[in-house]
Amino acid sequence: MKRQLAALLLTIFALSLTACGETAAESETRTVYAMDTVMNLTVYGENAAAALEKELHTLDEAVLSRTAEGSELYALNTSNGETVECGADDILPALIETALTISDATEGAFDPTLAPVLDAWGFTKDERRVPSADELKELLSHTGCGKVALEKTADGWTVTLLDGAQLDLGGIAKGYAADLLRAQLEKEGVTSATLDLGGDVFVMGRKTDGSDWRIAVKDPVDTESYLGVVSAADKFVVTSGVYERYFEENGVRYHHILDPKTGCPAESGLCENGAWADALSTACFVLGPDGALALRDDLADQGTNFELILVTDDGRVLYTDGLADAFTPNDESGYTYEALA
Ligand code: AMP
Ligand code: MG
């Protein structure tokens, strides 16, 4: 199997998509701009409007934005190695803990400490450039989860970033925000909703007519087209792809998902937890098809199951057996489809 991917999508109980569900029931939609992306949140049922109004604060930039001066993450990243104290219910340390766990589970393919390297490529500030090999080597000496000391204390947490480390949570934050939104909507008694956080989608419950949601998976090469449709209920559908953020220099395309081993763009799904879905999709992109499928087997042995749709640069769409019934290929897309046994 070719290692290089034009784009690889994946997910865990959930992929990039547009939930296409029609329903006559009462519904309320909000379009918000948060986390650098346009989000569409639609809630069905009697208290739809009230429930949605209460929950939007979850997407508050004040916590997880890396660039907004004054956010909690910004303060941590500029703490110069000093220990930062956090409350027991704070979102930031809980998300860091999840990110470290997933980094471990993916043997470092998902690495939340790549902030300085992403900055050097200019992805953070839209000033794109290709760093030199020496620069990348130096920057990589400040990355790795071993440089993040997270401890639970009697009152909450402490976090210390050692040796110039800085965190970038862009590969997991949207999935985590979807988890929080979902939990809060459930508390309000909502049973049916679609939360599209800029292509990472959570479909809550079923459509009000009792049928599954149908989610169109975007073609990573021709984003006007789609690869197929996934049917799902209570699932996250998350994608990672090269089409989202990239630049070209001297005919080479550089995209925003980095291989933590080299600091360069990686050559190279469906889940019930958004943070895991989001982070695993990023990790699988780094690993390429063979590595992604091996990780899927390993995690299945440990009780974490997810399905994948992989798009290779030679025009094939591979999808795992758990999607055999749920995924309907788009016959007009021009791709060759292979269901993996
Ligand atoms: P996603 O679209 O969820 O795959 O996330 C991509 C974002 O994750 C990038 O824009 C970076 O902010 C961050 N990122 C890039 N490479 C990695 C990596 N190897 N591990 C974790 N996060 C990464
Ligand atoms: Mg991700």
Tab-separated table of C-alpha atoms and ligand atoms in Angstrom:
chain	number	residue	atom	x	y	z
A	1	MET	CA	0.000	0.000	0.000
A	2	LYS	CA	1.411	3.377	-0.914
A	3	ARG	CA	2.486	5.352	2.061
A	4	GLN	CA	1.910	8.766	0.657
A	5	LEU	CA	-1.561	10.176	0.905
A	6	ALA	CA	-3.072	12.992	-0.997
A	7	ALA	CA	-5.194	13.339	2.021
A	8	LEU	CA	-6.246	10.966	4.565
A	9	LEU	CA	-9.434	11.200	6.366
A	10	LEU	CA	-10.313	9.463	9.288
A	11	THR	CA	-12.234	9.307	12.267
A	12	ILE	CA	-13.438	7.558	15.067
A	13	PHE	CA	-16.970	7.008	15.601
A	14	ALA	CA	-17.291	9.835	13.531
A	15	LEU	CA	-15.524	12.539	9.407
A	16	SER	CA	-15.614	16.112	7.354
A	17	LEU	CA	-18.970	16.581	6.665
A	18	THR	CA	-22.188	18.106	6.149
A	19	ALA	CA	-24.996	16.415	7.929
A	20	CYS	CA	-27.789	16.193	5.439
A	21	GLY	CA	-30.831	15.452	7.455
A	22	GLU	CA	-34.184	16.939	6.843
A	23	THR	CA	-36.811	17.122	9.456
A	24	ALA	CA	-40.043	18.919	10.007
A	25	ALA	CA	-39.588	19.053	13.777
A	26	GLU	CA	-38.894	22.233	15.692
A	27	SER	CA	-35.253	23.156	15.367
A	28	GLU	CA	-32.870	25.984	16.097
A	29	THR	CA	-29.601	26.701	14.294
A	30	ARG	CA	-26.721	28.955	15.241
A	31	THR	CA	-23.783	29.794	13.023
A	32	VAL	CA	-20.800	30.908	15.037
A	33	TYR	CA	-17.207	31.729	14.229
A	34	ALA	CA	-14.951	30.125	16.805
A	35	MET	CA	-11.629	28.247	16.845
A	36	ASP	CA	-10.737	29.780	13.477
A	37	THR	CA	-13.668	28.175	11.730
A	38	VAL	CA	-17.360	28.556	10.933
A	39	MET	CA	-19.517	26.272	13.036
A	40	ASN	CA	-23.141	25.297	12.487
A	41	LEU	CA	-24.996	23.982	15.486
A	42	THR	CA	-28.549	22.681	15.036
A	43	VAL	CA	-30.651	21.393	17.900
A	44	TYR	CA	-34.041	19.718	17.493
A	45	GLY	CA	-36.931	19.523	19.930
A	46	GLU	CA	-39.007	21.749	22.155
A	47	ASN	CA	-36.259	23.542	24.109
A	48	ALA	CA	-33.910	23.776	21.155
A	49	ALA	CA	-33.463	27.545	21.269
A	50	ALA	CA	-33.026	27.782	25.036
A	51	ALA	CA	-30.612	24.863	25.175
A	52	LEU	CA	-28.439	26.300	22.453
A	53	GLU	CA	-28.327	29.756	23.996
A	54	LYS	CA	-26.904	28.350	27.208
A	55	GLU	CA	-24.263	26.191	25.641
A	56	LEU	CA	-22.423	28.445	23.275
A	57	HIS	CA	-19.993	29.677	25.902
A	58	THR	CA	-18.235	26.309	25.674
A	59	LEU	CA	-16.566	27.578	22.522
A	60	ASP	CA	-15.137	30.555	24.319
A	61	GLU	CA	-11.749	31.647	22.902
A	62	ALA	CA	-10.658	32.671	26.376
A	63	VAL	CA	-9.425	29.184	27.187
A	64	LEU	CA	-8.015	27.273	24.232
A	65	SER	CA	-6.957	29.838	21.664
A	66	ARG	CA	-3.200	29.787	21.155
A	67	THR	CA	-3.025	33.175	19.508
A	68	ALA	CA	-5.480	35.244	21.585
A	69	GLU	CA	-3.380	37.107	24.110
A	70	GLY	CA	-4.954	36.601	27.491
A	71	SER	CA	-6.322	33.110	26.809
A	72	GLU	CA	-5.437	30.451	29.378
A	73	LEU	CA	-3.386	28.536	26.817
A	74	TYR	CA	-1.548	31.714	25.807
A	75	ALA	CA	-0.702	32.373	29.447
A	76	LEU	CA	0.601	28.826	29.874
A	77	ASN	CA	2.708	29.022	26.713
A	78	THR	CA	4.298	32.259	27.871
A	79	SER	CA	4.890	31.102	31.457
A	80	ASN	CA	8.655	30.644	30.846
A	81	GLY	CA	8.887	27.367	32.702
A	82	GLU	CA	7.004	28.575	35.766
A	83	THR	CA	4.382	26.315	37.274
A	84	VAL	CA	0.814	27.370	36.471
A	85	GLU	CA	-2.010	26.473	38.845
A	86	CYS	CA	-5.436	25.467	37.499
A	87	GLY	CA	-8.762	24.745	39.162
A	88	ALA	CA	-10.121	21.221	39.560
A	89	ASP	CA	-12.861	21.821	36.953
A	90	ASP	CA	-10.782	23.792	34.465
A	91	ILE	CA	-10.991	22.698	30.856
A	92	LEU	CA	-7.342	23.311	29.955
A	93	PRO	CA	-5.609	20.781	32.267
A	94	ALA	CA	-8.291	18.156	31.531
A	95	LEU	CA	-7.673	18.563	27.805
A	96	ILE	CA	-3.900	18.444	28.286
A	97	GLU	CA	-4.313	15.192	30.203
A	98	THR	CA	-6.366	13.702	27.343
A	99	ALA	CA	-3.842	14.941	24.766
A	100	LEU	CA	-0.943	13.337	26.675
A	101	THR	CA	-2.838	10.043	26.942
A	102	ILE	CA	-3.521	10.016	23.191
A	103	SER	CA	0.057	10.962	22.402
A	104	ASP	CA	1.145	7.930	24.373
A	105	ALA	CA	-1.447	5.671	22.692
A	106	THR	CA	-0.248	6.771	19.226
A	107	GLU	CA	3.444	6.467	20.157
A	108	GLY	CA	3.902	10.170	19.627
A	109	ALA	CA	2.269	10.497	16.176
A	110	PHE	CA	-0.173	12.827	17.912
A	111	ASP	CA	2.046	15.362	19.654
A	112	PRO	CA	0.511	18.407	21.392
A	113	THR	CA	3.929	20.068	21.835
A	114	LEU	CA	4.574	21.012	18.214
A	115	ALA	CA	3.683	24.694	18.734
A	116	PRO	CA	7.192	26.111	18.103
A	117	VAL	CA	7.568	24.013	14.945
A	118	LEU	CA	4.155	25.026	13.604
A	119	ASP	CA	5.105	28.647	14.292
A	120	ALA	CA	8.348	28.251	12.341
A	121	TRP	CA	6.369	27.058	9.309
A	122	GLY	CA	4.175	30.120	9.783
A	123	PHE	CA	0.922	28.191	10.069
A	124	THR	CA	-0.059	30.045	13.206
A	125	LYS	CA	0.266	33.563	11.858
A	126	ASP	CA	-0.313	33.064	8.149
A	127	GLU	CA	3.293	33.967	7.312
A	128	ARG	CA	4.213	30.760	5.542
A	129	ARG	CA	7.867	29.770	5.024
A	130	VAL	CA	10.048	26.644	4.837
A	131	PRO	CA	12.364	26.417	7.886
A	132	SER	CA	15.916	25.125	7.418
A	133	ALA	CA	16.933	21.636	8.604
A	134	ASP	CA	19.082	23.160	11.363
A	135	GLU	CA	16.226	25.318	12.575
A	136	LEU	CA	13.872	22.317	12.698
A	137	LYS	CA	16.442	20.243	14.581
A	138	GLU	CA	16.820	22.947	17.200
A	139	LEU	CA	13.054	23.401	17.544
A	140	LEU	CA	12.426	19.650	17.840
A	141	SER	CA	14.757	19.569	20.848
A	142	HIS	CA	12.053	21.549	22.701
A	143	THR	CA	9.161	19.225	21.792
A	144	GLY	CA	7.860	15.965	23.238
A	145	CYS	CA	5.363	15.142	25.954
A	146	GLY	CA	8.166	14.497	28.443
A	147	LYS	CA	8.480	18.280	28.644
A	148	VAL	CA	4.942	18.671	29.991
A	149	ALA	CA	4.625	18.142	33.754
A	150	LEU	CA	0.943	17.849	34.674
A	151	GLU	CA	0.036	17.046	38.233
A	152	LYS	CA	-3.188	16.709	40.208
A	153	THR	CA	-3.110	18.579	43.501
A	154	ALA	CA	-5.496	18.834	46.442
A	155	ASP	CA	-7.161	21.917	44.870
A	156	GLY	CA	-6.853	21.201	41.175
A	157	TRP	CA	-3.901	20.868	38.847
A	158	THR	CA	-0.463	22.287	38.186
A	159	VAL	CA	1.119	22.429	34.742
A	160	THR	CA	4.756	23.212	34.024
A	161	LEU	CA	6.176	23.461	30.521
A	162	LEU	CA	9.858	22.562	30.697
A	163	ASP	CA	12.748	23.433	28.442
A	164	GLY	CA	10.936	25.990	26.282
A	165	ALA	CA	8.039	23.641	25.422
A	166	GLN	CA	4.763	25.124	24.167
A	167	LEU	CA	1.445	23.472	23.443
A	168	ASP	CA	-0.680	23.503	20.288
A	169	LEU	CA	-4.031	21.814	20.810
A	170	GLY	CA	-5.377	22.454	17.289
A	171	GLY	CA	-5.511	18.725	16.544
A	172	ILE	CA	-7.869	17.929	19.418
A	173	ALA	CA	-9.624	21.106	20.612
A	174	LYS	CA	-12.636	20.958	18.294
A	175	GLY	CA	-13.395	17.348	19.180
A	176	TYR	CA	-13.073	18.179	22.845
A	177	ALA	CA	-15.363	21.195	22.489
A	178	ALA	CA	-17.898	18.916	20.784
A	179	ASP	CA	-17.689	16.551	23.769
A	180	LEU	CA	-18.443	19.421	26.148
A	181	LEU	CA	-21.308	20.739	24.007
A	182	ARG	CA	-22.774	17.295	23.781
A	183	ALA	CA	-22.611	16.731	27.548
A	184	GLN	CA	-24.255	20.073	28.222
A	185	LEU	CA	-26.995	19.584	25.636
A	186	GLU	CA	-27.723	16.180	27.147
A	187	LYS	CA	-28.118	17.873	30.524
A	188	GLU	CA	-30.752	20.134	28.945
A	189	GLY	CA	-32.649	17.055	27.758
A	190	VAL	CA	-31.731	17.428	24.073
A	191	THR	CA	-31.783	14.091	22.224
A	192	SER	CA	-31.314	15.153	18.601
A	193	ALA	CA	-28.732	17.596	17.239
A	194	THR	CA	-25.995	18.070	14.657
A	195	LEU	CA	-22.902	19.935	15.781
A	196	ASP	CA	-20.723	20.790	12.781
A	197	LEU	CA	-17.559	22.319	14.175
A	198	GLY	CA	-16.050	23.295	10.850
A	199	GLY	CA	-16.036	19.870	9.224
A	200	ASP	CA	-15.698	17.837	12.394
A	201	VAL	CA	-19.233	16.717	13.041
A	202	PHE	CA	-21.043	15.180	15.965
A	203	VAL	CA	-24.460	13.766	15.208
A	204	MET	CA	-26.395	13.401	18.429
A	205	GLY	CA	-29.080	10.733	18.643
A	206	ARG	CA	-31.103	10.175	15.477
A	207	LYS	CA	-33.132	12.383	13.190
A	208	THR	CA	-36.532	13.178	14.626
A	209	ASP	CA	-38.127	10.648	12.254
A	210	GLY	CA	-35.974	7.954	13.928
A	211	SER	CA	-33.616	7.395	10.988
A	212	ASP	CA	-29.818	7.770	11.014
A	213	TRP	CA	-28.115	10.986	10.016
A	214	ARG	CA	-26.473	10.974	6.601
A	215	ILE	CA	-23.142	12.713	6.427
A	216	ALA	CA	-21.459	13.615	3.146
A	217	VAL	CA	-17.668	13.095	3.279
A	218	LYS	CA	-15.880	15.788	1.295
A	219	ASP	CA	-13.484	14.914	-1.524
A	220	PRO	CA	-10.105	16.182	-0.245
A	221	VAL	CA	-8.928	17.005	-3.768
A	222	ASP	CA	-12.078	18.511	-5.261
A	223	THR	CA	-13.825	20.025	-2.274
A	224	GLU	CA	-16.917	20.758	-4.385
A	225	SER	CA	-17.409	17.003	-4.709
A	226	TYR	CA	-17.858	14.244	-2.111
A	227	LEU	CA	-16.450	10.770	-1.582
A	228	GLY	CA	-19.590	9.185	-0.274
A	229	VAL	CA	-22.147	9.290	2.470
A	230	VAL	CA	-21.839	7.829	5.969
A	231	SER	CA	-24.957	6.887	7.950
A	232	ALA	CA	-24.493	7.358	11.662
A	233	ALA	CA	-26.235	8.000	14.965
A	234	ASP	CA	-24.512	9.308	18.103
A	235	LYS	CA	-21.147	9.413	16.378
A	236	PHE	CA	-18.320	11.826	15.700
A	237	VAL	CA	-17.218	12.081	12.116
A	238	VAL	CA	-13.842	13.810	11.958
A	239	THR	CA	-11.398	14.439	9.134
A	240	SER	CA	-7.795	15.424	8.775
A	241	GLY	CA	-6.705	16.494	5.344
A	242	VAL	CA	-4.060	18.381	3.487
A	243	TYR	CA	-6.620	20.572	1.780
A	244	GLU	CA	-7.474	22.519	4.897
A	245	ARG	CA	-4.319	24.580	5.353
A	246	TYR	CA	-1.317	24.569	3.066
A	247	PHE	CA	1.006	26.709	0.978
A	248	GLU	CA	3.174	26.095	-2.068
A	249	GLU	CA	6.792	27.066	-2.601
A	250	ASN	CA	8.910	26.110	-5.618
A	251	GLY	CA	6.201	23.715	-6.734
A	252	VAL	CA	6.100	21.804	-3.437
A	253	ARG	CA	2.966	21.761	-1.332
A	254	TYR	CA	3.442	22.051	2.449
A	255	HIS	CA	0.508	21.366	4.738
A	256	HIS	CA	-0.239	21.850	8.409
A	257	ILE	CA	-0.022	18.336	9.898
A	258	LEU	CA	3.557	17.688	10.961
A	259	ASP	CA	5.398	14.453	11.539
A	260	PRO	CA	6.716	14.917	15.104
A	261	LYS	CA	9.865	12.957	14.205
A	262	THR	CA	10.957	15.314	11.423
A	263	GLY	CA	9.057	18.531	12.087
A	264	CYS	CA	7.991	18.436	8.409
A	265	PRO	CA	4.535	17.950	6.898
A	266	ALA	CA	3.544	14.286	7.213
A	267	GLU	CA	3.685	12.379	3.933
A	268	SER	CA	1.374	10.393	4.360
A	269	GLY	CA	-12.825	7.541	10.482
A	270	LEU	CA	-15.973	7.002	13.379
A	271	CYS	CA	-15.851	7.335	17.526
A	272	GLU	CA	-17.927	8.023	20.595
A	273	ASN	CA	-15.569	10.562	22.068
A	274	GLY	CA	-14.848	13.731	20.154
A	275	ALA	CA	-11.402	14.489	21.577
A	276	TRP	CA	-10.187	10.977	20.759
A	277	ALA	CA	-11.786	11.063	17.308
A	278	ASP	CA	-10.160	14.393	16.537
A	279	ALA	CA	-6.702	13.512	17.842
A	280	LEU	CA	-6.653	10.015	16.318
A	281	SER	CA	-7.579	11.440	12.953
A	282	THR	CA	-4.550	13.764	13.148
A	283	ALA	CA	-2.321	10.871	14.315
A	284	CYS	CA	-3.524	8.524	11.553
A	285	PHE	CA	-2.691	11.170	8.988
A	286	VAL	CA	0.881	11.230	10.310
A	287	LEU	CA	1.117	7.430	10.344
A	288	GLY	CA	-0.067	6.824	6.756
A	289	PRO	CA	-2.341	3.928	5.728
A	290	ASP	CA	-0.306	0.981	7.075
A	291	GLY	CA	0.474	2.702	10.370
A	292	ALA	CA	-3.107	3.921	10.759
A	293	LEU	CA	-4.521	0.429	10.269
A	294	ALA	CA	-1.961	-1.028	12.703
A	295	LEU	CA	-2.916	1.617	15.297
A	296	ARG	CA	-6.576	0.751	14.754
A	297	ASP	CA	-5.829	-2.925	15.512
A	298	ASP	CA	-3.757	-2.054	18.578
A	299	LEU	CA	-6.369	0.248	20.049
A	300	ALA	CA	-9.172	-2.233	19.284
A	301	ASP	CA	-7.268	-4.748	21.435
A	302	GLN	CA	-7.444	-2.149	24.221
A	303	GLY	CA	-11.174	-1.515	23.720
A	304	THR	CA	-11.039	1.699	21.632
A	305	ASN	CA	-12.711	1.175	18.280
A	306	PHE	CA	-12.779	3.472	15.304
A	307	GLU	CA	-13.347	3.266	11.591
A	308	LEU	CA	-11.346	4.907	8.846
A	309	ILE	CA	-11.783	6.244	5.363
A	310	LEU	CA	-8.370	6.754	3.769
A	311	VAL	CA	-7.772	8.595	0.521
A	312	THR	CA	-4.483	7.793	-1.214
A	313	ASP	CA	-2.687	10.011	-3.684
A	314	ASP	CA	-3.207	7.459	-6.451
A	315	GLY	CA	-6.945	7.932	-6.336
A	316	ARG	CA	-8.116	5.117	-4.075
A	317	VAL	CA	-10.552	5.354	-1.198
A	318	LEU	CA	-10.020	2.623	1.398
A	319	TYR	CA	-12.565	2.073	4.133
A	320	THR	CA	-12.560	-0.270	7.088
A	321	ASP	CA	-14.971	-3.164	7.587
A	322	GLY	CA	-17.069	-1.423	10.229
A	323	LEU	CA	-18.208	0.989	7.519
A	324	ALA	CA	-19.294	-1.745	5.075
A	325	ASP	CA	-22.975	-1.007	5.689
A	326	ALA	CA	-22.723	2.610	6.793
A	327	PHE	CA	-20.648	4.066	3.916
A	328	THR	CA	-22.155	4.574	0.452
A	329	PRO	CA	-19.495	5.494	-2.155
A	330	ASN	CA	-20.211	8.256	-4.643
A	331	ASP	CA	-19.910	6.387	-7.966
A	332	GLU	CA	-19.400	9.620	-9.858
A	333	SER	CA	-16.398	10.831	-7.846
A	334	GLY	CA	-13.731	9.224	-10.072
A	335	TYR	CA	-12.132	7.291	-7.178
A	336	THR	CA	-11.697	3.516	-6.910
A	337	TYR	CA	-13.203	2.180	-3.693
A	338	GLU	CA	-11.796	-0.713	-1.665
A	339	ALA	CA	-13.552	-2.129	1.368
A	340	LEU	CA	-10.860	-3.493	3.710
A	341	ALA	CA	-11.518	-6.935	5.201
B	1	AMP	P1	-6.701	18.226	12.502
B	1	AMP	O1	-7.313	19.082	11.445
B	1	AMP	O2	-7.603	17.846	13.612
B	1	AMP	O3	-5.976	17.042	11.936
B	1	AMP	O4	-5.598	19.114	13.262
B	1	AMP	C1	-4.549	19.737	12.581
B	1	AMP	C2	-3.893	20.708	13.551
B	1	AMP	O5	-3.236	19.962	14.595
B	1	AMP	C3	-2.786	21.547	12.929
B	1	AMP	O6	-3.307	22.732	12.362
B	1	AMP	C4	-1.886	21.825	14.133
B	1	AMP	O7	-2.451	22.862	14.925
B	1	AMP	C5	-1.972	20.534	14.930
B	1	AMP	N1	-0.969	19.491	14.562
B	1	AMP	C6	-0.190	19.394	13.441
B	1	AMP	N2	0.529	18.264	13.463
B	1	AMP	C7	0.203	17.612	14.622
B	1	AMP	C8	0.616	16.384	15.229
B	1	AMP	N3	1.496	15.557	14.656
B	1	AMP	N4	0.075	16.059	16.437
B	1	AMP	C9	-0.828	16.877	17.036
B	1	AMP	N5	-1.277	18.036	16.520
B	1	AMP	C10	-0.757	18.404	15.325
B	2	MG	MG	-7.654	16.166	14.656
